Amino acid sequence: MSAPGGSLSALAAAVLQPGFVGVTPPPWICRWLDEGLGSVVLFARNVVAPEQVAALTATLRAQRPDVIVAIDEEAGDVTRIESARGSSRPGNFALGAVDDPALTEGVARDLGADLAALGITLNYAPDADVNSNPANPVIGVRAFGAEPALVARHTAAWVRGLQAGGVAACAKHFPGHGDTRVDSHHDLPRITADRARLDAVELAPFRAAVAAGVQAVMTGHLLVPALDPELPATLSGRILSGLLRDELGFSGVVVTDAVEMRAVADRYGFAGAAVRALAAGADAICIGGERADEDSARLLRDAIVAAVVAGDLPEERLTEAAKRVGQLAAWTVAARAARPPRPRPTAAGSAVGLAAARRALRVTTAPAGVDALPLAGPAHVVEFEPPRNIAIGPETPWGLAAPLADLLAGTTTARYAEADVPADPTAGAAGRCVVLVVRDLHRHDWMRAAVTRALAARPDAVVVELGVPELVTGAVHVATHGATRAAAHAATALLTGR
């Protein structure tokens, strides 16, 4: 992929990965593809049905055959292609709980083949973070686990599987977002580990990803004083060029996390963060989660050009970045050509994923709960809904109420957020089995208090944890290790015996 005429404007466009609004490419995207734009990224707002996505990517490719079409499809709680129904595959945490790298590789290969059938060529996954801090508000079940060696072997397996399916993988969030209580969408996390700890924990999965041939690495907006006491990783030459390139030996594309995120935009400005990231060694600038319009893309393009003209961004660095994006584009073209034809995914989802989710279930039973499963009759399902982080998004459904109601006639449901939990959350459950559905119970004081009251009223209640099972409570506790559709169906089968 070369910039038409080698112009600075075309080079600047080549390193952008913008999103857009709509289920068809807007005119400005098509025009920019003719003018040097090398990549676009799809979000849930761009996805309605497989046929529509395939038509969208075909339109993009008609404008530029080697365009990189990216998506953020972790195939767990963070899903874009199945956002309307929830993912039919288990997420990383569930795969880590099973701890069968061959299964992880198979699930990722199945996903890669589905994405490739839709015309998608780059996936912002896997999440290679080690979730060593249980209070982490943004990683959690997106990680394979809290143990570095486990995360490393499954990161490598996921990379191998996805790329064997024909789609470039992108390990994130370098150098590791697991040990923090701060969400970088909102503020700048600070990772206080020393270099020895970083080598042993945070960096281990990224070393494994590089060894597995990962095509891209996404930066995290993280301040890591042991590596750079002043600049976030996305803007740090010490981290991107010194550590990732020179020490870890990564030669692929470095993609930024979205530069409109407050961790960097609030401190360095939207355009300032993009320019600094390129100067530090990033090759592609991800935008469009929140700023998905031509004016935002133009602002970044023009700022990049102005920085080159002013001498703040060496033209050689911009040329190098555009060249790496072009090399990734060539890889995706070759991968598409080598991939055998496969039917587009259907609404039923992945049979491979649904089977994997069943293997991830874990049941902890106290003596009083030995005979509690399967449920003896209709259930009253109480779901406690915590706030969602931006990465998951508000549109993806979760919970057990709907699948249980489909199988158990007479089942009733209630869902409570923090502001509306009654004194007795099990009120109305007389004559029914009680199922308490939680998500990261250990992180929410209000939820723990509500579950304590519910178990006092109904000690026979079954607790189903759809997040990280850090806190196990109740006579029967079921951990799904994720809130995907696949996890919900696996839990429902267990609860009903069907």
XYZ file of C-alpha atoms in Angstrom:
498
model
C 0.000 0.000 0.000
C 1.647 3.232 -1.076
C 0.453 6.772 -0.593
C -0.747 8.341 -3.863
C 1.961 10.706 -4.994
C 3.817 10.158 -1.738
C 2.155 13.271 -0.348
C 2.268 14.007 3.365
C -1.516 14.109 3.432
C -1.735 10.612 1.971
C 0.927 9.319 4.357
C -0.982 10.804 7.290
C -4.225 9.208 6.099
C -2.477 5.859 5.710
C -1.738 5.619 9.431
C -5.283 6.402 10.618
C -7.816 3.715 11.548
C -11.091 5.662 11.843
C -14.543 4.423 12.677
C -17.744 5.724 11.149
C -21.480 5.725 11.743
C -23.842 3.634 9.656
C -24.300 0.170 8.210
C -22.849 1.215 4.849
C -19.638 3.198 4.294
C -20.344 6.933 4.236
C -19.145 8.933 1.214
C -16.263 10.475 3.124
C -14.778 7.073 3.942
C -14.943 6.017 0.286
C -13.349 9.295 -0.787
C -10.577 8.971 1.782
C -9.801 5.420 0.661
C -9.041 6.873 -2.760
C -6.835 9.506 -1.121
C -4.603 7.223 0.934
C -6.641 5.975 3.906
C -5.339 2.516 4.702
C -7.699 1.178 7.358
C -11.100 1.460 8.975
C -12.498 -0.019 12.184
C -16.003 -1.389 12.693
C -18.047 -1.127 15.892
C -21.353 -2.631 17.003
C -23.173 0.320 15.433
C -21.950 -0.896 12.024
C -23.246 -4.449 12.459
C -26.793 -5.656 11.774
C -26.457 -9.030 10.055
C -23.726 -11.148 8.423
C -24.919 -10.351 4.905
C -24.888 -6.632 5.663
C -21.354 -6.717 7.104
C -20.091 -8.703 4.126
C -21.663 -6.156 1.768
C -20.138 -3.283 3.765
C -16.626 -4.729 3.589
C -17.059 -5.535 -0.101
C -17.914 -1.882 -0.743
C -14.776 -0.810 1.116
C -12.670 -3.280 -0.824
C -14.109 -2.091 -4.113
C -12.643 1.318 -3.283
C -9.312 -0.077 -2.072
C -8.610 -3.811 -2.488
C -6.003 -3.916 0.273
C -7.895 -1.877 2.866
C -7.462 -3.178 6.409
C -10.868 -3.719 8.025
C -10.464 -3.930 11.787
C -12.881 -4.813 14.580
C -12.734 -5.167 18.369
C -14.095 -8.710 18.662
C -12.786 -10.431 21.777
C -15.544 -13.045 21.407
C -16.413 -12.772 25.069
C -18.179 -10.018 26.977
C -16.672 -7.609 24.422
C -18.350 -8.527 21.152
C -19.246 -6.523 18.073
C -20.385 -9.089 15.515
C -22.830 -10.609 18.047
C -23.611 -7.510 20.081
C -27.360 -7.846 19.510
C -27.573 -11.296 21.125
C -24.330 -11.766 23.056
C -21.348 -13.810 22.019
C -21.831 -17.481 21.241
C -18.217 -18.055 22.261
C -16.710 -17.981 25.750
C -14.333 -15.138 26.514
C -10.728 -15.348 27.588
C -11.412 -15.922 31.279
C -13.554 -18.962 30.548
C -10.903 -20.403 28.244
C -8.293 -19.799 30.918
C -10.460 -21.615 33.471
C -10.542 -24.677 31.208
C -6.794 -24.273 30.551
C -6.690 -26.317 27.358
C -4.575 -24.368 24.837
C -5.826 -26.579 22.012
C -9.383 -25.535 22.857
C -8.369 -21.880 22.947
C -6.665 -22.200 19.586
C -9.724 -23.934 18.125
C -12.144 -21.273 19.375
C -9.932 -18.512 17.982
C -9.547 -20.303 14.634
C -13.325 -20.667 14.430
C -13.714 -16.957 15.130
C -11.053 -16.045 12.582
C -12.819 -18.008 9.887
C -16.116 -16.248 10.694
C -14.506 -12.817 10.628
C -12.700 -13.600 7.390
C -15.996 -14.698 5.819
C -17.362 -11.247 6.670
C -14.394 -9.496 5.058
C -12.732 -8.438 8.334
C -8.940 -8.668 8.285
C -7.641 -7.324 11.641
C -9.012 -8.100 15.080
C -8.079 -6.031 18.139
C -7.629 -9.202 20.179
C -6.534 -11.133 22.159
C -6.464 -9.283 25.460
C -3.050 -10.281 26.789
C -3.381 -8.539 30.151
C -2.717 -10.450 33.378
C -5.682 -9.595 35.620
C -3.615 -9.643 38.799
C -5.750 -6.996 40.534
C -9.253 -8.391 41.283
C -10.551 -4.821 41.650
C -9.733 -4.041 38.011
C -12.826 -2.294 36.585
C -12.118 -2.728 32.871
C -10.222 -6.005 32.295
C -11.637 -8.764 34.548
C -13.076 -11.584 32.431
C -11.452 -10.110 29.326
C -8.146 -11.603 30.555
C -7.291 -15.291 30.454
C -6.561 -15.126 34.177
C -4.298 -13.813 36.924
C -1.338 -16.161 36.461
C 1.307 -15.006 33.940
C 2.271 -18.401 32.525
C -1.382 -19.329 31.953
C -2.102 -16.011 30.241
C 1.024 -16.372 28.107
C 0.238 -19.842 26.787
C -3.365 -18.956 25.971
C -2.392 -15.656 24.374
C -0.055 -17.537 22.056
C -2.712 -20.164 21.313
C -5.310 -17.477 20.539
C -2.903 -15.670 18.200
C -2.083 -18.887 16.351
C -5.740 -19.834 16.019
C -7.050 -16.462 14.861
C -4.301 -16.016 12.280
C -4.752 -19.582 11.031
C -8.380 -18.559 10.448
C -7.174 -15.799 8.121
C -7.328 -12.692 10.336
C -4.456 -10.699 11.834
C -4.335 -10.740 15.640
C -3.540 -7.714 17.817
C -2.343 -8.376 21.378
C -3.363 -5.675 23.879
C -2.939 -3.526 26.031
C 0.860 -3.217 25.998
C 2.683 -3.242 28.386
C -0.206 -4.632 30.507
C -3.454 -3.203 31.924
C -4.154 -5.907 34.501
C -2.817 -4.434 37.726
C -4.910 -1.283 38.055
C -8.109 0.014 39.629
C -8.486 2.750 36.964
C -10.221 2.479 33.574
C -8.145 4.292 30.933
C -11.331 5.353 29.163
C -11.778 7.786 32.058
C -8.354 8.522 33.549
C -4.684 7.560 33.346
C -3.892 4.336 35.224
C -0.555 4.100 37.009
C 1.211 0.724 37.123
C 3.603 0.822 40.072
C 5.398 -2.500 39.557
C 9.184 -2.537 39.329
C 10.972 -3.810 36.234
C 11.533 -7.301 37.621
C 7.824 -7.688 38.331
C 6.924 -6.325 34.879
C 9.219 -8.852 33.216
C 7.792 -11.727 35.255
C 4.114 -10.792 34.997
C 2.887 -8.089 32.623
C 5.344 -8.648 29.784
C 5.248 -12.461 29.720
C 2.101 -12.741 27.544
C 3.409 -10.149 25.081
C 6.656 -12.041 24.695
C 4.569 -15.138 23.960
C 2.448 -13.236 21.429
C 5.549 -11.979 19.603
C 6.983 -15.504 19.564
C 3.681 -16.759 18.109
C 3.957 -14.290 15.212
C 1.312 -11.776 16.226
C 0.838 -9.214 13.447
C -0.094 -6.236 15.641
C 0.189 -4.997 19.211
C -2.118 -2.384 20.733
C -0.743 0.110 23.221
C -2.310 0.790 26.596
C -2.783 4.330 27.872
C -0.833 3.516 31.031
C 1.780 5.338 33.074
C 4.459 2.820 34.054
C 7.191 4.698 35.954
C 9.579 1.731 35.937
C 9.626 2.040 32.143
C 8.992 5.754 31.653
C 8.284 8.036 34.630
C 6.821 10.829 32.482
C 4.871 9.580 29.462
C 2.052 7.046 29.061
C 3.041 3.943 27.124
C 1.174 5.050 23.990
C 3.333 8.193 23.816
C 6.605 6.745 25.095
C 9.534 6.067 22.805
C 11.220 4.188 25.655
C 8.310 1.748 25.766
C 7.277 1.446 22.113
C 10.668 1.684 20.432
C 13.034 0.676 23.217
C 11.054 -2.100 24.923
C 8.592 -3.439 22.364
C 10.788 -3.141 19.273
C 14.342 -3.492 20.555
C 13.960 -5.772 23.577
C 10.957 -7.898 22.635
C 11.835 -7.948 18.936
C 8.396 -7.031 17.624
C 8.449 -6.019 13.949
C 4.730 -5.742 13.157
C 2.261 -2.878 13.435
C 1.883 -0.955 16.689
C -1.718 0.254 16.981
C -2.788 2.765 19.608
C -5.801 2.279 21.795
C -8.368 4.934 20.841
C -6.705 8.337 21.112
C -9.935 10.041 22.171
C -9.810 8.152 25.480
C -9.461 10.540 28.401
C -6.263 8.981 29.742
C -4.338 10.682 26.925
C -6.758 13.160 25.308
C -7.330 15.082 28.552
C -3.587 15.571 29.027
C -2.165 15.925 25.543
C -5.185 16.757 23.405
C -6.883 14.598 20.800
C -4.519 15.557 17.972
C -1.539 16.020 20.292
C -1.830 12.448 21.528
C -1.914 11.111 17.964
C 1.187 13.043 16.910
C 3.127 12.095 20.039
C 2.180 8.430 19.582
C 3.526 8.385 16.035
C 6.722 10.109 17.129
C 7.152 7.507 19.890
C 6.903 4.580 17.482
C 3.204 3.835 16.928
C 2.261 2.985 13.336
C -1.531 3.227 13.339
C -3.857 5.579 15.204
C -7.192 4.095 16.283
C -10.085 6.563 16.499
C -13.815 6.508 16.137
C -15.265 4.864 19.196
C -16.558 8.243 20.286
C -15.353 10.533 17.471
C -16.562 8.839 14.303
C -16.858 11.727 11.853
C -14.843 13.184 9.007
C -13.993 16.359 10.909
C -12.216 14.318 13.614
C -10.268 12.312 11.049
C -9.358 15.480 9.162
C -8.198 17.121 12.382
C -5.766 14.271 13.019
C -4.552 14.083 9.438
C -3.878 17.800 9.291
C -2.176 17.782 12.691
C 0.145 15.001 11.557
C 1.059 16.907 8.399
C 1.621 20.114 10.385
C 3.878 18.249 12.842
C 6.035 16.968 9.986
C 6.269 20.433 8.450
C 7.191 21.935 11.839
C 9.838 19.290 12.490
C 8.039 17.807 15.507
C 7.446 14.497 13.704
C 10.230 13.287 11.411
C 8.953 12.470 7.937
C 11.034 9.289 8.039
C 9.065 8.123 11.099
C 5.742 8.776 9.354
C 6.965 6.986 6.227
C 8.098 4.030 8.332
C 4.686 3.857 10.040
C 2.835 3.936 6.714
C 5.160 1.233 5.364
C 4.382 -1.066 8.279
C 0.648 -0.525 7.767
C 1.206 -1.435 4.117
C 3.023 -4.613 5.090
C 0.112 -5.619 7.308
C -2.278 -4.886 4.446
C -0.240 -7.182 2.214
C -0.369 -9.913 4.879
C -4.156 -9.652 5.044
C -4.478 -9.842 1.249
C -2.355 -12.999 1.190
C -4.313 -14.491 4.099
C -7.613 -13.846 2.302
C -6.295 -15.451 -0.868
C -5.115 -18.537 1.020
C -8.311 -19.015 3.040
C -10.701 -21.715 1.763
C -14.280 -20.492 1.253
C -16.481 -20.694 4.333
C -20.173 -19.856 4.748
C -20.955 -16.673 6.638
C -21.864 -17.080 10.312
C -25.511 -17.518 11.207
C -27.634 -16.200 14.067
C -27.221 -19.525 15.861
C -23.586 -18.658 16.431
C -20.622 -20.910 17.052
C -21.181 -24.559 17.958
C -17.494 -24.738 18.897
C -17.941 -21.816 21.277
C -21.092 -23.148 22.922
C -19.389 -26.464 23.640
C -16.351 -24.667 25.070
C -18.534 -22.594 27.409
C -19.939 -25.765 28.986
C -16.405 -26.874 29.843
C -15.794 -23.586 31.681
C -18.580 -24.042 34.253
C -17.466 -24.565 37.852
C -19.869 -25.519 40.663
C -19.090 -25.071 44.359
C -21.576 -26.873 46.623
C -21.963 -26.788 50.389
C -23.575 -29.781 52.136
C -26.914 -27.999 52.240
C -26.903 -27.618 48.484
C -26.059 -31.152 47.384
C -29.524 -31.815 45.974
C -30.228 -28.307 44.664
C -29.406 -29.034 41.011
C -31.137 -29.391 38.708
C -33.829 -26.983 39.856
C -36.938 -28.770 41.029
C -39.419 -26.383 39.407
C -40.037 -22.871 38.110
C -37.493 -20.276 39.184
C -37.515 -16.708 40.372
C -34.429 -15.157 38.771
C -32.980 -12.055 40.448
C -30.293 -10.295 38.423
C -28.076 -7.626 39.976
C -26.805 -5.255 37.301
C -23.562 -3.321 37.908
C -22.489 -0.398 35.720
C -20.858 -1.515 32.480
C -17.525 -0.306 31.230
C -17.313 1.357 27.833
C -15.404 -1.544 26.273
C -18.366 -3.883 26.751
C -20.922 -1.312 25.633
C -24.561 -0.862 26.606
C -26.113 -2.800 23.750
C -25.018 -6.366 24.535
C -27.603 -8.384 26.518
C -26.586 -10.544 29.453
C -28.145 -12.627 32.202
C -30.037 -15.898 32.743
C -33.631 -14.680 32.968
C -34.481 -15.087 29.286
C -32.963 -18.544 28.650
C -34.331 -19.913 31.946
C -37.812 -18.584 31.217
C -37.672 -20.337 27.847
C -37.079 -23.711 29.502
C -38.947 -23.464 32.804
C -42.599 -22.509 32.507
C -43.749 -20.190 35.277
C -40.336 -18.636 35.820
C -40.428 -15.021 37.027
C -37.664 -12.446 36.910
C -36.443 -9.224 38.517
C -33.424 -7.056 37.730
C -32.004 -4.495 40.128
C -29.352 -1.810 39.838
C -27.740 -0.192 42.860
C -30.401 2.515 43.188
C -33.441 0.256 43.264
C -32.632 -2.886 45.282
C -35.455 -3.633 47.738
C -34.936 -4.724 51.331
C -35.802 -8.299 50.343
C -34.609 -8.971 46.772
C -36.367 -12.361 46.819
C -39.840 -10.909 47.403
C -42.289 -12.589 45.065
C -40.386 -15.863 44.951
C -42.776 -17.924 47.073
C -43.138 -21.444 45.711
C -40.230 -21.036 43.280
C -36.554 -21.853 43.270
C -34.430 -18.725 43.615
C -31.507 -17.973 41.307
C -29.348 -14.943 42.177
C -27.354 -13.730 39.162
C -24.338 -11.525 39.889
C -21.477 -10.010 37.924
C -18.197 -9.349 39.769
C -19.835 -9.650 43.184
C -16.523 -8.930 44.928
C -16.255 -5.436 43.409
C -19.639 -3.991 44.438
C -20.536 -3.340 48.075
C -24.217 -2.765 47.305
C -24.437 -6.076 45.450
C -22.793 -8.024 48.268
C -25.207 -6.485 50.771
C -28.197 -7.348 48.581
C -27.048 -10.944 48.078
C -26.454 -11.315 51.811
C -30.051 -10.225 52.473
C -31.363 -12.512 49.747
C -29.512 -15.535 51.109
C -30.773 -14.776 54.614
C -34.337 -14.898 53.276
C -33.700 -17.871 50.963
C -30.629 -19.881 52.013
C -31.523 -22.430 49.330
C -30.916 -19.891 46.556
C -28.433 -20.737 43.791
C -25.867 -18.006 43.108
C -24.617 -17.730 39.526
C -21.539 -15.539 38.998
C -21.133 -14.259 35.434
C -17.961 -12.295 36.187
C -14.770 -13.053 38.102
C -15.640 -15.564 40.886
C -13.404 -13.941 43.481
C -16.135 -14.215 46.136
C -17.932 -17.557 46.406
C -21.090 -17.559 48.496
C -24.307 -19.538 48.919
C -25.051 -23.225 49.288
C -24.651 -23.640 45.518
C -22.381 -21.321 43.536
C -22.047 -21.601 39.758
C -19.202 -19.747 38.029
C -19.469 -19.266 34.266
C -16.340 -17.053 33.938
C -18.119 -14.610 31.648
C -21.491 -13.097 30.790
C -21.692 -14.240 27.174
C -24.697 -15.867 25.536
C -22.646 -19.073 25.435
C -22.095 -18.870 29.197
C -25.780 -18.205 29.846
C -26.862 -21.222 27.807
C -24.291 -23.441 29.524
C -25.482 -22.310 32.972
C -29.144 -22.752 31.990
C -28.484 -26.306 30.850
C -26.825 -27.037 34.177
C -29.631 -25.467 36.227
C -32.407 -27.255 34.346
C -30.679 -30.556 33.602
C -31.636 -30.177 29.942
